[in-house]
Short mmCIF file of C-alpha atoms in Angstrom, two decimals:
data_model
loop_
_atom_site.label_atom_id
_atom_site.label_comp_id
_atom_site.label_asym_id
_atom_site.label_seq_id
_atom_site.Cartn_x
_atom_site.Cartn_y
_atom_site.Cartn_z
CA MET A 1 5.35 -19.38 16.20
CA ALA A 2 3.47 -16.87 14.54
CA ASP A 3 4.81 -14.24 12.42
CA PRO A 4 3.99 -10.96 14.34
CA VAL A 5 3.99 -8.62 11.09
CA ARG A 6 1.48 -10.74 9.36
CA LYS A 7 -2.02 -9.54 9.86
CA LYS A 8 -4.98 -11.70 9.62
CA PRO A 9 -7.52 -10.80 6.67
CA VAL A 10 -10.49 -8.59 7.79
CA LEU A 11 -12.99 -11.40 7.23
CA GLN A 12 -10.97 -13.71 9.29
CA VAL A 13 -10.93 -11.07 12.14
CA VAL A 14 -14.71 -10.52 11.84
CA ARG A 15 -15.35 -14.43 11.85
CA GLU A 16 -13.09 -15.34 14.81
CA GLY A 17 -13.52 -12.13 16.82
CA ASN A 18 -11.21 -9.16 17.67
CA PRO A 19 -10.01 -10.11 21.39
CA GLY A 20 -7.37 -7.34 20.84
CA LYS A 21 -10.02 -4.68 19.95
CA ARG A 22 -7.73 -3.27 17.19
CA PRO A 23 -9.52 -1.23 14.65
CA VAL A 24 -10.61 -3.32 11.58
CA PRO A 25 -10.34 -1.50 8.39
CA GLU A 26 -13.40 -0.89 6.37
CA SER A 27 -13.31 -1.96 2.72
CA VAL A 28 -13.24 0.35 -0.23
CA LYS A 29 -16.47 2.17 -0.81
CA LEU A 30 -17.47 3.11 -4.43
CA PRO A 31 -20.37 5.30 -5.29
CA PRO A 32 -23.36 3.28 -6.43
CA ALA A 33 -24.30 3.26 -10.04
CA ASP A 34 -27.14 2.19 -12.34
CA LEU A 35 -25.68 -0.30 -14.90
CA ASP A 36 -26.98 -0.29 -18.22
CA GLU A 37 -27.65 -3.99 -19.86
CA PRO A 38 -25.10 -4.44 -22.45
CA ASP A 39 -25.82 -5.10 -26.21
CA TRP A 40 -25.51 -8.61 -26.29
CA THR A 41 -25.43 -8.98 -30.01
CA ASP A 42 -21.97 -7.65 -29.67
CA VAL A 43 -21.01 -10.82 -28.13
CA PHE A 44 -23.65 -12.99 -30.06
CA PRO A 45 -24.09 -11.48 -33.26
CA VAL A 46 -26.82 -11.84 -35.74
CA VAL A 47 -25.42 -14.22 -38.62
CA ARG A 48 -26.66 -15.87 -41.76
CA ASP A 49 -26.31 -19.55 -40.88
CA LYS A 50 -29.40 -20.68 -39.64
CA ASN A 51 -28.10 -23.08 -37.05
CA LEU A 52 -25.63 -20.50 -35.63
CA GLN A 53 -28.52 -17.77 -35.78
CA ALA A 54 -30.62 -20.00 -33.58
CA LEU A 55 -27.57 -20.80 -31.19
CA ASN A 56 -26.75 -16.91 -30.77
CA ARG A 57 -30.36 -15.96 -30.31
CA ARG A 58 -30.72 -18.25 -27.36
CA ALA A 59 -27.31 -17.34 -25.89
CA ARG A 60 -28.55 -13.58 -26.01
CA GLU A 61 -31.63 -14.53 -24.30
CA VAL A 62 -30.02 -16.72 -21.65
CA ALA A 63 -27.49 -13.64 -21.07
CA ARG A 64 -30.18 -11.00 -20.95
CA ARG A 65 -32.21 -13.30 -18.43
CA GLU A 66 -29.21 -13.82 -16.27
CA TRP A 67 -28.39 -9.78 -16.16
CA ARG A 68 -31.97 -8.93 -15.48
CA ARG A 69 -32.29 -11.72 -12.65
CA ILE A 70 -28.81 -10.96 -11.00
CA VAL A 71 -28.54 -7.02 -11.26
CA PRO A 72 -31.25 -6.12 -8.98
CA VAL A 73 -30.38 -8.78 -6.40
CA LEU A 74 -26.91 -7.35 -6.20
CA LYS A 75 -27.87 -3.66 -6.32
CA HIS A 76 -30.04 -4.55 -3.41
CA ALA A 77 -27.55 -6.82 -1.44
CA VAL A 78 -24.11 -5.39 -1.93
CA GLY A 79 -24.55 -2.20 -4.04
CA LEU A 80 -23.04 -2.01 -7.48
CA ALA A 81 -20.54 0.42 -8.91
CA ALA A 82 -19.66 1.42 -12.47
CA VAL A 83 -16.46 -0.75 -12.33
CA ASP A 84 -18.52 -3.96 -11.60
CA ALA A 85 -20.26 -3.88 -15.19
CA THR A 86 -17.25 -5.70 -16.80
CA LEU A 87 -17.38 -8.54 -14.08
CA LEU A 88 -21.14 -8.71 -14.50
CA HIS A 89 -20.98 -8.85 -18.15
CA ASP A 90 -18.35 -11.77 -18.13
CA TYR A 91 -20.58 -13.61 -15.59
CA CYS A 92 -23.79 -13.47 -17.87
CA LEU A 93 -21.48 -14.43 -20.82
CA CYS A 94 -20.26 -17.48 -18.94
CA VAL A 95 -23.68 -18.52 -17.90
CA ALA A 96 -24.85 -18.22 -21.54
CA ARG A 97 -21.69 -20.18 -22.81
CA ILE A 98 -22.33 -22.98 -20.22
CA ASP A 99 -25.99 -23.20 -21.50
CA GLN A 100 -24.50 -23.55 -25.22
CA CYS A 101 -22.30 -26.27 -24.27
CA GLU A 102 -24.75 -28.14 -22.15
CA ARG A 103 -27.28 -27.95 -25.08
CA ASP A 104 -24.51 -29.28 -27.20
CA LEU A 105 -23.80 -32.27 -24.93
CA SER A 106 -27.39 -33.13 -24.65
CA THR A 107 -27.92 -33.05 -28.54
CA ARG A 108 -24.72 -34.74 -29.77
CA GLY A 109 -23.71 -36.65 -26.46
CA LEU A 110 -20.74 -36.82 -24.50
CA LEU A 111 -18.89 -39.14 -27.02
CA MET A 112 -18.58 -38.49 -30.78
CA GLU A 113 -17.64 -40.52 -33.55
CA GLY A 114 -14.30 -39.13 -34.79
CA GLU A 115 -11.43 -40.01 -37.10
CA ARG A 116 -9.95 -42.40 -34.66
CA GLY A 117 -13.18 -43.79 -33.30
CA TRP A 118 -15.22 -42.66 -30.12
CA GLN A 119 -13.83 -39.56 -28.76
CA LYS A 120 -14.89 -37.17 -25.98
CA ASN A 121 -17.15 -34.22 -27.27
CA GLY A 122 -14.80 -30.96 -27.12
CA ALA A 123 -17.97 -29.33 -25.19
CA THR A 124 -17.02 -31.35 -22.28
CA THR A 125 -13.74 -29.74 -21.93
CA ILE A 126 -15.16 -26.30 -22.62
CA VAL A 127 -17.98 -26.44 -20.18
CA SER A 128 -15.70 -27.54 -17.56
CA GLN A 129 -13.39 -24.48 -18.16
CA TYR A 130 -16.42 -22.33 -17.95
CA ARG A 131 -17.75 -23.82 -14.96
CA ALA A 132 -14.27 -23.13 -13.06
CA GLN A 133 -14.68 -19.56 -14.10
CA LEU A 134 -18.34 -19.40 -12.94
CA LYS A 135 -17.07 -20.59 -9.76
CA VAL A 136 -14.80 -17.62 -9.37
CA TYR A 137 -17.47 -15.31 -10.41
CA ILE A 138 -19.88 -16.71 -7.90
CA ARG A 139 -17.45 -16.15 -5.16
CA GLU A 140 -16.42 -12.72 -6.25
CA LEU A 141 -19.97 -11.50 -6.55
CA GLY A 142 -21.16 -13.25 -3.36
CA LEU A 143 -23.83 -15.59 -4.98
CA SER A 144 -23.26 -18.54 -2.83
CA PRO A 145 -24.38 -19.01 0.76
CA SER A 146 -20.79 -19.22 1.81
CA ALA A 147 -19.75 -16.32 -0.19
CA ARG A 148 -22.58 -14.00 1.34
CA THR A 149 -21.05 -14.11 4.62
CA GLY A 150 -18.22 -11.77 3.63
CA PHE A 151 -20.62 -9.19 2.45
CA SER A 152 -22.67 -6.43 4.41
CA PRO A 153 -25.59 -4.62 2.34
CA PRO A 154 -24.94 -1.10 1.37
CA LYS A 155 -25.95 1.29 3.93
CA ASP A 156 -29.21 3.62 3.30
CA ASP A 157 -28.93 7.28 4.49
CA ASP A 158 -32.29 7.02 5.97
CA ASP A 159 -32.87 8.71 9.45
CA ASP A 160 -36.21 6.60 9.72
CA ASP A 161 -34.43 3.38 10.51
CA PRO A 162 -34.88 2.85 14.13
CA PHE A 163 -31.93 0.58 14.38
CA ASP A 164 -29.37 3.19 13.26
#
């Protein structure tokens, strides 16, 4: 027997229909904001070591490209508020770290010679953890086809739209 006190999540009600015609609460609306791109040198600093300097330069570029790719899409699709800046920053950081790990795996291989013989490259574990986190970010931001079903685009206050 179903628990009469337990309510269905809003997305489930929308998906399955609302035969009881009970009011469905709207989600929290936050004012839209123009988000400034973070300074990626805070996360990937300029260092003296030539190898690390090249890695950090590439990571900065990957994070910058991802920010510039994703922010306009999200601004149009779901609207962005100031509170979303940290989530987007972490998402771009995660993408850059995955790129770093994948490059390490491509150059040094999946297995490495260690003290006790062949062992797994540590980047495989790290990239796995970053990919798990990326999956969470993709869901939160609505960046996958299944995640987009739960989002509706922000409403404009235009009176020109005949479908209002």
